[in-house]
Coordinates of C-alpha atoms and ligand atoms in Angstrom, one line a residue:
X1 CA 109.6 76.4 116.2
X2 CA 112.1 79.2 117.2
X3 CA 111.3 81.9 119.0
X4 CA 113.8 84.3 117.1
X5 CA 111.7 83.7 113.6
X6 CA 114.4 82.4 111.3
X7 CA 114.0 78.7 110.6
X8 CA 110.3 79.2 111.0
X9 CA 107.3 77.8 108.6
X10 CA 105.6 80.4 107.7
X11 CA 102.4 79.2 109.2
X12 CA 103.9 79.2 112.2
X13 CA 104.1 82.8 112.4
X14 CA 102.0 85.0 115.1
X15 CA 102.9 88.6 116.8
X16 CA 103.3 87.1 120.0
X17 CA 105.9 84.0 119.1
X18 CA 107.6 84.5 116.0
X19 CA 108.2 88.3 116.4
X20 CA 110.1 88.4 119.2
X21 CA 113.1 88.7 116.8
X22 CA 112.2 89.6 113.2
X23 CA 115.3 89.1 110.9
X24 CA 116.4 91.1 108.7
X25 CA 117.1 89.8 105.1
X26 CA 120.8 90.8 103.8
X27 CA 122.7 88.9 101.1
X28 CA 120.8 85.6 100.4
X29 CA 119.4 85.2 103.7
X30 CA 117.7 86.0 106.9
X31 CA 120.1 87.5 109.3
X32 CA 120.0 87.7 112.8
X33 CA 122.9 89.0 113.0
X34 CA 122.8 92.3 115.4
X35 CA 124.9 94.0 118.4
X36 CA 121.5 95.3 118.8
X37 CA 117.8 95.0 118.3
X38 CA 115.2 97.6 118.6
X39 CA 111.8 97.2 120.1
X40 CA 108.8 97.5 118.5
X41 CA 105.8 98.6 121.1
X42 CA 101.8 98.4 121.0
X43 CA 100.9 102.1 121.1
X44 CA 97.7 100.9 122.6
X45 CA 99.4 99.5 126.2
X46 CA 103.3 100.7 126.0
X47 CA 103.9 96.4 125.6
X48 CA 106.7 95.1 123.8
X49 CA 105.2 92.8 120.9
X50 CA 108.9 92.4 119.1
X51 CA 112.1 93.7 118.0
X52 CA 113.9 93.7 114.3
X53 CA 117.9 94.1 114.1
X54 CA 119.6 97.5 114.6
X55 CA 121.8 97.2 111.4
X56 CA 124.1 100.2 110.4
X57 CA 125.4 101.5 107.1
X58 CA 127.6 98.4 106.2
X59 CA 124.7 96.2 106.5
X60 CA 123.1 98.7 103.9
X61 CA 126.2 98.2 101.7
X62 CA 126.6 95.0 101.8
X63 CA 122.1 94.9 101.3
X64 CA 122.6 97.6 98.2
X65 CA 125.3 95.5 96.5
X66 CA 123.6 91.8 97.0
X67 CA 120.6 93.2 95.3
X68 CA 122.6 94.4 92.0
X69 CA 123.9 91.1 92.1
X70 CA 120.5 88.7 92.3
X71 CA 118.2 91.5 90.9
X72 CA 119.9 91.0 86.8
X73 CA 119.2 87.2 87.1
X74 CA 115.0 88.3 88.2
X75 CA 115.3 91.0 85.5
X76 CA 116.2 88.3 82.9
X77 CA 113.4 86.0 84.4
X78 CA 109.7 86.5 81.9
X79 CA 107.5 88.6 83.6
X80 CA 104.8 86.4 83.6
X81 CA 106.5 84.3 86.1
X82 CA 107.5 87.5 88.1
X83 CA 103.7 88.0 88.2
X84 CA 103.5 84.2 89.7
X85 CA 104.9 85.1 92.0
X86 CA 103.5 87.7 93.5
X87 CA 100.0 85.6 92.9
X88 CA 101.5 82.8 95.1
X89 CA 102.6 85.8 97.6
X90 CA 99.2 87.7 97.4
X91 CA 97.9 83.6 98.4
X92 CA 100.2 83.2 101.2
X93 CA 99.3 86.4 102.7
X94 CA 95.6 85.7 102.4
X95 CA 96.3 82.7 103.9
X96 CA 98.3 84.0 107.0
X97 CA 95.9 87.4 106.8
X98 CA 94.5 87.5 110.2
X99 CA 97.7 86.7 111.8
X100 CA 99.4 89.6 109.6
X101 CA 96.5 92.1 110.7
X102 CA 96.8 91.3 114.5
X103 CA 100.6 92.5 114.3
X104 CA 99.4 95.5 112.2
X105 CA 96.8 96.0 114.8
X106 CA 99.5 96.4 117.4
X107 CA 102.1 98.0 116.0
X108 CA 100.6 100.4 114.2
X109 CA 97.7 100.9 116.9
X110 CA 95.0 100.9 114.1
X111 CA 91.4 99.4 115.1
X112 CA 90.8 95.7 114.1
X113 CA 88.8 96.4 111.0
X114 CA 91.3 98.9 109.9
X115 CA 94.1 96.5 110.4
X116 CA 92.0 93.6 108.6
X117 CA 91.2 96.7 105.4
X118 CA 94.7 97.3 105.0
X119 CA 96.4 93.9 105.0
X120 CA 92.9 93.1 102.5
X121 CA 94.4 95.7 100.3
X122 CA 98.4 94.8 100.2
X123 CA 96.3 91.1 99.6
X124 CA 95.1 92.7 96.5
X125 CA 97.9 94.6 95.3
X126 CA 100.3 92.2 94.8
X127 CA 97.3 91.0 92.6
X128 CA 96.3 93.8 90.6
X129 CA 99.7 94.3 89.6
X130 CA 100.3 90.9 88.6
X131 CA 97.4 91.5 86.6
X132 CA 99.0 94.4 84.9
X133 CA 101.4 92.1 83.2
X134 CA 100.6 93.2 79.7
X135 CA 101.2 96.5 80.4
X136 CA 105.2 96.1 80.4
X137 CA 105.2 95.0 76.6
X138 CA 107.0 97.3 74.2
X139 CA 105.5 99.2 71.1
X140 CA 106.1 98.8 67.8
X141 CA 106.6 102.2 65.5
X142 CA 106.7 102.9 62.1
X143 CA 110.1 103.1 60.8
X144 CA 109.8 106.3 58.8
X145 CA 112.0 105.1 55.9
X146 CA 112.2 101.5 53.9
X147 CA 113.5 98.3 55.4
X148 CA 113.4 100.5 59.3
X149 CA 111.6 99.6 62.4
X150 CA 111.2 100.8 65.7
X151 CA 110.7 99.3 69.0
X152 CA 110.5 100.1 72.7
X153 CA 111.4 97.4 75.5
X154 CA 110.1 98.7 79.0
X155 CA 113.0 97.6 81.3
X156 CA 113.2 97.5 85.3
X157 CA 115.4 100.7 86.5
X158 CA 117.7 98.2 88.4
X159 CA 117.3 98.0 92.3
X160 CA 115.2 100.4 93.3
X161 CA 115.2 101.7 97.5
X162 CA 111.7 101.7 98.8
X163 CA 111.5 103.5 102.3
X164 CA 108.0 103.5 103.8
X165 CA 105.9 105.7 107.0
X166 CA 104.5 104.0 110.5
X167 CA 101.4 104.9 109.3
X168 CA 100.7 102.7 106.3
X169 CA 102.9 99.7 107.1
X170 CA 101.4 96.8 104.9
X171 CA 99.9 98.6 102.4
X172 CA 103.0 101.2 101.6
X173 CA 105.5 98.5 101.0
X174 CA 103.3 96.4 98.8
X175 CA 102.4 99.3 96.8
X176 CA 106.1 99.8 96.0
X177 CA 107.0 95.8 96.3
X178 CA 104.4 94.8 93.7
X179 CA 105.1 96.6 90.9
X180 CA 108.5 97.2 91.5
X181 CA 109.5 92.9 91.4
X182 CA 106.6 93.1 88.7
X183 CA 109.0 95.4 86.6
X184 CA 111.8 93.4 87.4
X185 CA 113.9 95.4 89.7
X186 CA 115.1 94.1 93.1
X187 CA 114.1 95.8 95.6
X188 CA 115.9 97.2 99.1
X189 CA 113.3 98.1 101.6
X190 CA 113.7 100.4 104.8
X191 CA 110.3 99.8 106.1
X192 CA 109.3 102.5 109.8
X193 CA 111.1 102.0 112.8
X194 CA 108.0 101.8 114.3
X195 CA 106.1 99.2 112.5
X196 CA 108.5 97.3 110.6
X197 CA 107.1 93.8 111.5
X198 CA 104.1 94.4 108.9
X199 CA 106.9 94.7 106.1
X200 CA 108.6 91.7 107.5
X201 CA 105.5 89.7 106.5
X202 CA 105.2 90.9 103.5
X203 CA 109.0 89.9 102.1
X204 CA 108.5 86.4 104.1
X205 CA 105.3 85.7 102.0
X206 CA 107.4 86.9 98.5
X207 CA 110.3 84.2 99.5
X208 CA 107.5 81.3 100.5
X209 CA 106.2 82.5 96.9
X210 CA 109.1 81.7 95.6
X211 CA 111.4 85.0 94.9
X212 CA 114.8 84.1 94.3
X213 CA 117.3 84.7 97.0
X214 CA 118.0 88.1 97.3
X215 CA 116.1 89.6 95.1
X216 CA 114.6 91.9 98.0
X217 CA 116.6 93.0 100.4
X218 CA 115.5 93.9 104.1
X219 CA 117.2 96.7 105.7
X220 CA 116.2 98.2 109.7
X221 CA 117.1 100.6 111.3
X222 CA 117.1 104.4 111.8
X223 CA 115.9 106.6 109.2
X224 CA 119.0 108.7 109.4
X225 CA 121.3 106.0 108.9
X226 CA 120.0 102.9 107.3
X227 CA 117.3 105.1 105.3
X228 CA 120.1 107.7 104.1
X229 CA 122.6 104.9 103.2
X230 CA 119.2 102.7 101.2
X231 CA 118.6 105.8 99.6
X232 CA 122.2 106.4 98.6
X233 CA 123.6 103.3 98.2
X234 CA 125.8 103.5 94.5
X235 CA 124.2 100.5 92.7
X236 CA 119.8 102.5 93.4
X237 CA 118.7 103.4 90.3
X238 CA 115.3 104.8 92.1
X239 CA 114.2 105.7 95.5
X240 CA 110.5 105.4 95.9
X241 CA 110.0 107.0 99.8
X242 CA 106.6 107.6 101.2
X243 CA 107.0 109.7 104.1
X244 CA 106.8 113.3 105.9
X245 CA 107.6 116.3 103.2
X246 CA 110.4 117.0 105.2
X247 CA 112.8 114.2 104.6
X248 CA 111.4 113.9 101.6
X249 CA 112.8 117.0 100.4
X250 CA 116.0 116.3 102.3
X251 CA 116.7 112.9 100.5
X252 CA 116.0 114.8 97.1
X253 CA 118.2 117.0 97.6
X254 CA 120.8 114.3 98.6
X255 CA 120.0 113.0 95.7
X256 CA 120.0 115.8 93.2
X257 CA 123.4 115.2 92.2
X258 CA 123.5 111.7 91.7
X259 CA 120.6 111.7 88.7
X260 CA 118.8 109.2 91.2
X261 CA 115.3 108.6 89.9
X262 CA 112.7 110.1 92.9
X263 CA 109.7 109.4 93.9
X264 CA 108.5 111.3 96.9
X265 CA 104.9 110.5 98.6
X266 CA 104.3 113.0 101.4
X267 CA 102.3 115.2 103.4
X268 CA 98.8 116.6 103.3
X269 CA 96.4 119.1 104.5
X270 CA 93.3 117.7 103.4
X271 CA 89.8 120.0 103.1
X272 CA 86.3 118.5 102.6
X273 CA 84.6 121.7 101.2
X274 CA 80.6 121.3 102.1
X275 CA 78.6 123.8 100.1
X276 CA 74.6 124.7 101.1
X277 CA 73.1 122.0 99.0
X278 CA 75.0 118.9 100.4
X279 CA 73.5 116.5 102.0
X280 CA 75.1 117.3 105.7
X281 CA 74.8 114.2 107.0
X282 CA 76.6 112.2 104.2
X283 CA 79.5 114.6 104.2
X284 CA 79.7 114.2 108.0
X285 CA 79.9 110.4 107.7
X286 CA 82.7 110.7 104.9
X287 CA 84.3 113.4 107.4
X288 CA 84.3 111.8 110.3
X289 CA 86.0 108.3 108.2
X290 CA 88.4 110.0 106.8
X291 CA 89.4 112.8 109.3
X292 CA 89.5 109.9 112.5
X293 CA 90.5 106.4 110.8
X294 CA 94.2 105.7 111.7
X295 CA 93.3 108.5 114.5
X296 CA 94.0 111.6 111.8
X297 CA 97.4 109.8 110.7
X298 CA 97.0 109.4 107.3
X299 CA 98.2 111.3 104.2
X300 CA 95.1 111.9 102.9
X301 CA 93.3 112.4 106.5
X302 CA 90.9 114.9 106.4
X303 CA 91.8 118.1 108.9
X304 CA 89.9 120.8 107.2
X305 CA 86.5 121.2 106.4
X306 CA 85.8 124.1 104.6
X307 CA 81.7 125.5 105.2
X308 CA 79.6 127.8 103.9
X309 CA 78.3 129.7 106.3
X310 CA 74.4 128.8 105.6
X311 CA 74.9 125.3 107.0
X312 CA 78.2 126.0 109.3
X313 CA 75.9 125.3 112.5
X314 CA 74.3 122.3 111.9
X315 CA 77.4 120.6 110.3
X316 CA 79.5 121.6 113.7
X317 CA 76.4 120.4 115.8
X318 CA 76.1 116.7 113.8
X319 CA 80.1 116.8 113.7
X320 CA 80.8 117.2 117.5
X321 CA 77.8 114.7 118.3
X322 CA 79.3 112.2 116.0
X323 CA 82.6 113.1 117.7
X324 CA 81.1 112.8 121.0
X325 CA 79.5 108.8 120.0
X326 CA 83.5 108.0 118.7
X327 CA 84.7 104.9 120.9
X328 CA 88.3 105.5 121.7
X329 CA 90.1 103.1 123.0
X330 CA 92.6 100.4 122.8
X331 CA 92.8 98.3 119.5
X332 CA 92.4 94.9 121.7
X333 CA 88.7 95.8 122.2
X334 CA 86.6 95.4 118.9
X335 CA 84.5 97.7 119.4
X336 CA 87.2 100.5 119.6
X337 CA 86.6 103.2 116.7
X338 CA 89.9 104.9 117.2
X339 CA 93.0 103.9 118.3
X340 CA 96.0 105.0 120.1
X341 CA 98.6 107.5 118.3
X342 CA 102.1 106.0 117.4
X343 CA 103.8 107.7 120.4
X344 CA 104.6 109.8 123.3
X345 CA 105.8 112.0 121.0
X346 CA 102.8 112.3 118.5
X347 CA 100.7 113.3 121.1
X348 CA 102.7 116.0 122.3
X349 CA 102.6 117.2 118.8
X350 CA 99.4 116.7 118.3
X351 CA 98.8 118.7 122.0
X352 CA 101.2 121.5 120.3
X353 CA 98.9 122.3 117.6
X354 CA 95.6 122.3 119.4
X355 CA 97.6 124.7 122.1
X356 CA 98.9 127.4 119.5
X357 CA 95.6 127.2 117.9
X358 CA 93.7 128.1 120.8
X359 CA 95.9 130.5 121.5
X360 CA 95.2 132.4 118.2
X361 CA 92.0 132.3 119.1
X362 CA 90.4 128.9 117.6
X363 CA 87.3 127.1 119.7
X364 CA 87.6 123.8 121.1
X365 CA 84.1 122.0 120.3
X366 CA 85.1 118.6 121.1
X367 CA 88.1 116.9 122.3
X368 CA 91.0 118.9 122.5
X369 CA 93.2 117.6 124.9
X370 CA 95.0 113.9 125.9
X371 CA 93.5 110.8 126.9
X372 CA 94.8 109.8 130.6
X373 CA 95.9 106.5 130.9
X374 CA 98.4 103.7 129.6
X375 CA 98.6 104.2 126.2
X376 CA 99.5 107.1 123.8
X377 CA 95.8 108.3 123.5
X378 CA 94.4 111.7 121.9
X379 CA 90.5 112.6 121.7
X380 CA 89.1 113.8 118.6
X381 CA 89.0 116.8 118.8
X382 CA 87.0 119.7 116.7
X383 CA 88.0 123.4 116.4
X384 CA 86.1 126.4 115.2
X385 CA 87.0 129.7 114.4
X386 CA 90.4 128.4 112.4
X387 CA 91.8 131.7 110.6
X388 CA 93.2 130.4 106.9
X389 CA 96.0 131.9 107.5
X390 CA 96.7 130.7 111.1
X391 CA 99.2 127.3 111.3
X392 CA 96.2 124.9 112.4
X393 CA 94.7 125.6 108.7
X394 CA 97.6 125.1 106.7
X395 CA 100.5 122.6 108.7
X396 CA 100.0 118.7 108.7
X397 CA 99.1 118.0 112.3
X398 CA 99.1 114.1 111.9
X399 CA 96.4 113.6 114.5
X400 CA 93.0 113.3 115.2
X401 CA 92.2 117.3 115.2
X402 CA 89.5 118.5 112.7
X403 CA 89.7 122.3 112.0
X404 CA 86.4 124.1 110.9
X405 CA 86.9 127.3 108.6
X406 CA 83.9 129.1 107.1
X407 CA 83.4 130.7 104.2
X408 CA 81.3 132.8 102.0
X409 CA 81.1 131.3 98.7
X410 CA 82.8 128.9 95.9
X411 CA 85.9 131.0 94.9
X412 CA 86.4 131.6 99.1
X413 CA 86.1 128.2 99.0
X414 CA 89.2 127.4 96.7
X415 CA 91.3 130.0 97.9
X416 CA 91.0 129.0 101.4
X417 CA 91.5 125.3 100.0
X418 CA 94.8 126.4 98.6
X419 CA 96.0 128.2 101.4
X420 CA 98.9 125.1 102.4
X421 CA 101.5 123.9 101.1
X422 CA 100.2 121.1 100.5
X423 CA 98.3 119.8 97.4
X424 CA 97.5 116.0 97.8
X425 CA 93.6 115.4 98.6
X426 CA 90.3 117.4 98.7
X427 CA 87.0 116.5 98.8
X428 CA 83.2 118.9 97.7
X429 CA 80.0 117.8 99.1
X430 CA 77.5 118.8 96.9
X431 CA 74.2 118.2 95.0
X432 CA 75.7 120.8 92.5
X433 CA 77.4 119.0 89.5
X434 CA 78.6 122.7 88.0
X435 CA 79.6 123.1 91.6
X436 CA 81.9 120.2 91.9
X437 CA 83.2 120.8 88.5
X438 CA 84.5 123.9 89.2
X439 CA 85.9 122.7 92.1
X440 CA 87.6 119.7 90.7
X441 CA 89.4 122.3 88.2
X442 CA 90.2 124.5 90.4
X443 CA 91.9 123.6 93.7
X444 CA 95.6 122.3 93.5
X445 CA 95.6 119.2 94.7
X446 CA 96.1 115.4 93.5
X447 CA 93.0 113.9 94.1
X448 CA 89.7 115.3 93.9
X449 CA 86.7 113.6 95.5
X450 CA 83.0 114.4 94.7
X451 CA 80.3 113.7 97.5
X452 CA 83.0 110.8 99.5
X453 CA 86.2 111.0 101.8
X454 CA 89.5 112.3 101.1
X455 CA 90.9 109.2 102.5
X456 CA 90.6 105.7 101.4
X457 CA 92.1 106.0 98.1
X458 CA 91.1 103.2 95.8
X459 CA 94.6 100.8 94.0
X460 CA 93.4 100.8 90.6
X461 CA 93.1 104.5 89.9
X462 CA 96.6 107.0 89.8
X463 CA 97.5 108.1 93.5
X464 CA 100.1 111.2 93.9
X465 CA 99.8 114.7 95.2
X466 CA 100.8 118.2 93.9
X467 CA 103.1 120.6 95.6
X468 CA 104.3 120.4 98.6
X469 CA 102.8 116.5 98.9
X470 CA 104.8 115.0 96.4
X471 CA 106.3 114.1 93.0
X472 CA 104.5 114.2 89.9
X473 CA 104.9 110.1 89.4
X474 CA 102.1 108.5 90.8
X475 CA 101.7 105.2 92.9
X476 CA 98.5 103.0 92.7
X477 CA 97.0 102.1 88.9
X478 CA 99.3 101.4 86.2
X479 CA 101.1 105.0 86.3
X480 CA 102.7 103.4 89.0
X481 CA 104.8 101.1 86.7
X482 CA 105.9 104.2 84.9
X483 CA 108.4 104.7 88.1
X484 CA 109.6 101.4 88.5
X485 CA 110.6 101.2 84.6
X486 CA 112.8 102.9 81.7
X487 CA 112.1 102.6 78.2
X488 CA 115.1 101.3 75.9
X489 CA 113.8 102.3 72.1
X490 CA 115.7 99.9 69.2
X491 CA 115.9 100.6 66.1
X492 CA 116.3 98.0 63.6
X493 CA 117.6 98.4 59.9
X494 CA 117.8 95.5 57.8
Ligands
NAP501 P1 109.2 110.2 108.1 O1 109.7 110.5 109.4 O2 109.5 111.1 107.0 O3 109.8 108.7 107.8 C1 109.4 108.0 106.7 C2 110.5 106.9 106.4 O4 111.7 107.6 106.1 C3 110.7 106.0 107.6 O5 111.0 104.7 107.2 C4 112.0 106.7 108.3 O6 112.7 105.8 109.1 C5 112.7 107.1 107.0 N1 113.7 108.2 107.2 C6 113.7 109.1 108.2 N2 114.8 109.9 108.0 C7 115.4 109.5 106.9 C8 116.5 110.0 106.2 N3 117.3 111.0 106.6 N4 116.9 109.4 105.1 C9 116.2 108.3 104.6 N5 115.1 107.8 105.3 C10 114.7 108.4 106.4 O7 107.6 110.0 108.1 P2 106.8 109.2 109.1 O8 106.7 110.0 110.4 O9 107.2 107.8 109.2 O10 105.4 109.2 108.4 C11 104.4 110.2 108.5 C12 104.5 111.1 107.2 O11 104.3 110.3 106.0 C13 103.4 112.1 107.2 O12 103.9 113.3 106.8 C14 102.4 111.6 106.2 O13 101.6 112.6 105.6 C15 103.4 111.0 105.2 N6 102.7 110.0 104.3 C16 102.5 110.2 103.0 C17 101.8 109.3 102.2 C18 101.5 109.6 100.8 O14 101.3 108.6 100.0 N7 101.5 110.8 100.3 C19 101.3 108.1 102.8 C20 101.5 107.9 104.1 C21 102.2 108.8 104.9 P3 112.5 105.8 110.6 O15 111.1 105.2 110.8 O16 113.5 104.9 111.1 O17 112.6 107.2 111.1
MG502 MG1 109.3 110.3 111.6

């Protein structure tokens, strides 16, 4: 076997062999063909576990214009042999799971379990939505006059960019492979510099699945150049980016002009609101999932919670002993809880915010501070006395850093809820079902979740947040084919 990747059986593949040199996938083939290749690093131990090609914006071209080219052959092909193939795929990753999980493991510095959830998941995905194949037939309508007939054909948009975080790096690209190849498109993927081997993976078991050459395209590189020029290339029909709200906004207005289709998936400031009657030790185990898995860098991690007064104290006190039994540590040991953050850099973020919230007079209960050490390590950390309006309540810190904000009643409750720009996830603990309904109305966000986490979003069911956190179109469920697709109405006269 070679130690660059390319010739390589699949079942040949591990993180510490076959990654050394990922290829990327441009034209109708694996290419390793790069000045320069860019490291990929375990966040847990600073160790290089690979590298992928460097490529620039010609490799992009030459990516953009190879997938218009193979993409109308898999358009014409029935879609229930697209789905095959993403049943064979969602097989082939099964089969090669644990391997897949180790290298999401230590690129993406996420606890074994997690790893293991996440590939699971991408497993299922390519399922589910080869399960959705019905749901790409046409209707038939009523002509309205004699001898007259109408009829809609659900078509794939064309080639469609998908650009996807660090933080999700299975699961993002299969939720926008899946039902994107379902659909019929081809796809060009810009996976994270930081954990692009996940996504490398993922496009190996679609070509062992049989895909037809070129019908994905794999593009690496910086965001800023090989993103941008994905994003822009002249034959994308849709970009579907999952990603901080800032470049998200950035690419749409790129792409404003262009009548690109655009679907952004971005940040979140997510509250658990815990009212008197919950049960406080079930909303602290849903907190403490949702706020520390992925070490707080998830979209829908939770980073507020939002208390009445009445049982402030003895949610802090079970919080910051819950906090205080967390094993942090490095992803190699199973019996590490929470990893490593992606980088240097994230924890100096992350350090920022605890800082200027301290300094604006927030209380460190637990944590608040970095983990000496090799590795990029943060503790969980819990603040109290979190003004709403203060930047610790109401900007995405990305990290393991749970703010505490009381308040006096329900309405409080929303406002303070409310108080971000961000709309994508909230969760009420309560025994209250008028409660929770109220709340479920009222606060603008996405996703609502009654008595669970605000994390841990399940596939079948429509994903997306409001404001600030995204586009209306919607990933996970069927909705999510409503992206990936146009609908062509014919009229027939006879
Ligand atoms: P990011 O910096 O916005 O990057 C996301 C992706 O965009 C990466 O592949 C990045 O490439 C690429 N990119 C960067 N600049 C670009 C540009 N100018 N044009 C085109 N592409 C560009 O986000 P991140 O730091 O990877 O991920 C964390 C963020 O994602 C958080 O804000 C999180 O909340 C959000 N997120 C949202 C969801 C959701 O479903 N709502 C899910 C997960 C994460 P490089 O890696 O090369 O920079
Ligand atoms: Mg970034």
């Amino acid at each position: 076997m070679q130690a660059d990747g390319g010739a390589t059986e699949l079942r040949d593949l591990s993180v510490e062999t076959a990654f050394r040199r990922a290829p990327g996938y441009v034209g109708r083939s694996w290419t390793h063909d790069a000045d320069r290749w860019i490291d990929v690093v375990d966040p847990s131990d600073g160790e290089t576990i690979g590298s992928v090609p460097q490529m620039d914006a010609g490799d992009v071209d030459r990516a953009g214009a190879a997938a218009a080219e193979y993409g109308r052959e898999w358009a014409s092909v029935p879609a229930s042999e697209r789905a095959a193939v993403l049943l064979r795929a969602a097989a082939i990753l099964e089969k090669h799971a644990a391997a897949v999980a180790d290298t999401l493991r230590r690129e993406g510095g996420r606890p074994r379990l997690e790893a293991g959830g996440e590939v699971a998941k991408s497993v299922q995905t390519f399922r589910y939505y080869a399960g959705l194949v019905g749901a790409l037939d046409g209707r038939a309508f009523d002509g309205g006059a004699p001898r007259m007939r109408h009829e809609t054909r659900r078509e794939p948009v064309g080639v469609v960019t998908a650009i996807t975080p660090w933080n999700v790096p299975a699961a993002s690209p299969a939720r926008k492979l899946a039902p994107a190849l379902l659909a019929g498109n081809a796809v060009l993927l810009k996976p994270a510099t930081a954990t692009p081997l996940s996504a490398y993976f993922l496009v190996r078991c679609l070509y062992e699945a049989g895909l037809p050459d070129g019908v994905v395209q794999l593009v690496t590189g910086s965001g800023s150049v090989v993103g941008a020029a994905a994003a822009t290339h002249p034959d994308v029909g849709a970009v579907s980016f999952t990603g901080s709200t800032d470049v998200g906004i950035a690419l749409q207005r790129e792409l404003a002009g262009r009548l690109t289709k655009v679907q952004l998936e971005l940040g979140g400031k997510n509250a658990a609101i815990v009212l008197p009657d919950a049960d406080l030790e079930r909303a602290a185990s849903s907190i403490m999932a949702a706020a520390f898995a992925a070490a707080g860098q998830q979209c829908t991690a939770t980073s507020r919670v939002i208390v009445h007064r009445e049982v402030a104290a003895p949610l802090v006190s079970i919080l910051r002993s819950r906090i205080e039994e967390l094993r942090v540590g490095p992803t190699a040991d199973d019996r590490t809880e929470m990893g490593p953050l992606i980088d240097a850099g994230q924890v100096e973020s992350v350090h920022g915010f605890v800082g200027r919230a301290v300094a604006a007079g927030a209380k460190v209960e637990a944590g608040g501070e970095p983990v000496r050490g090799t590795g990029y390590f943060y503790a969980p950390t819990l603040m109290t006395g979190v003004q709403p309006s203060s930047e610790l309540a109401r900007e995405e810190v990305f990290g393991p850093v749970l703010a505490v904000l009381e308040v006096a009643d329900l309405d409080e409750a929303v406002a303070v809820a409310d108080r971000t720009p961000y709309g994508l996830s909230c969760a009420v603990h309560t025994s209250d079902v008028a409660a929770a309904q109220r709340i479920a109305a009222a606060v603008d966000c996405g996703v609502i979740s009654v008595n669970g986490p605000t994390a841990g979003i399940e596939l079948t069911a429509p994903f997306g947040g409001f404001k600030a956190s995204g586009t209306p179109s919607k990933e996970h469920g069927p909705e999510a084919l409503d992206f990936f697709t146009r609908t062509k109405l014919v009229t027939w006269r006879w």
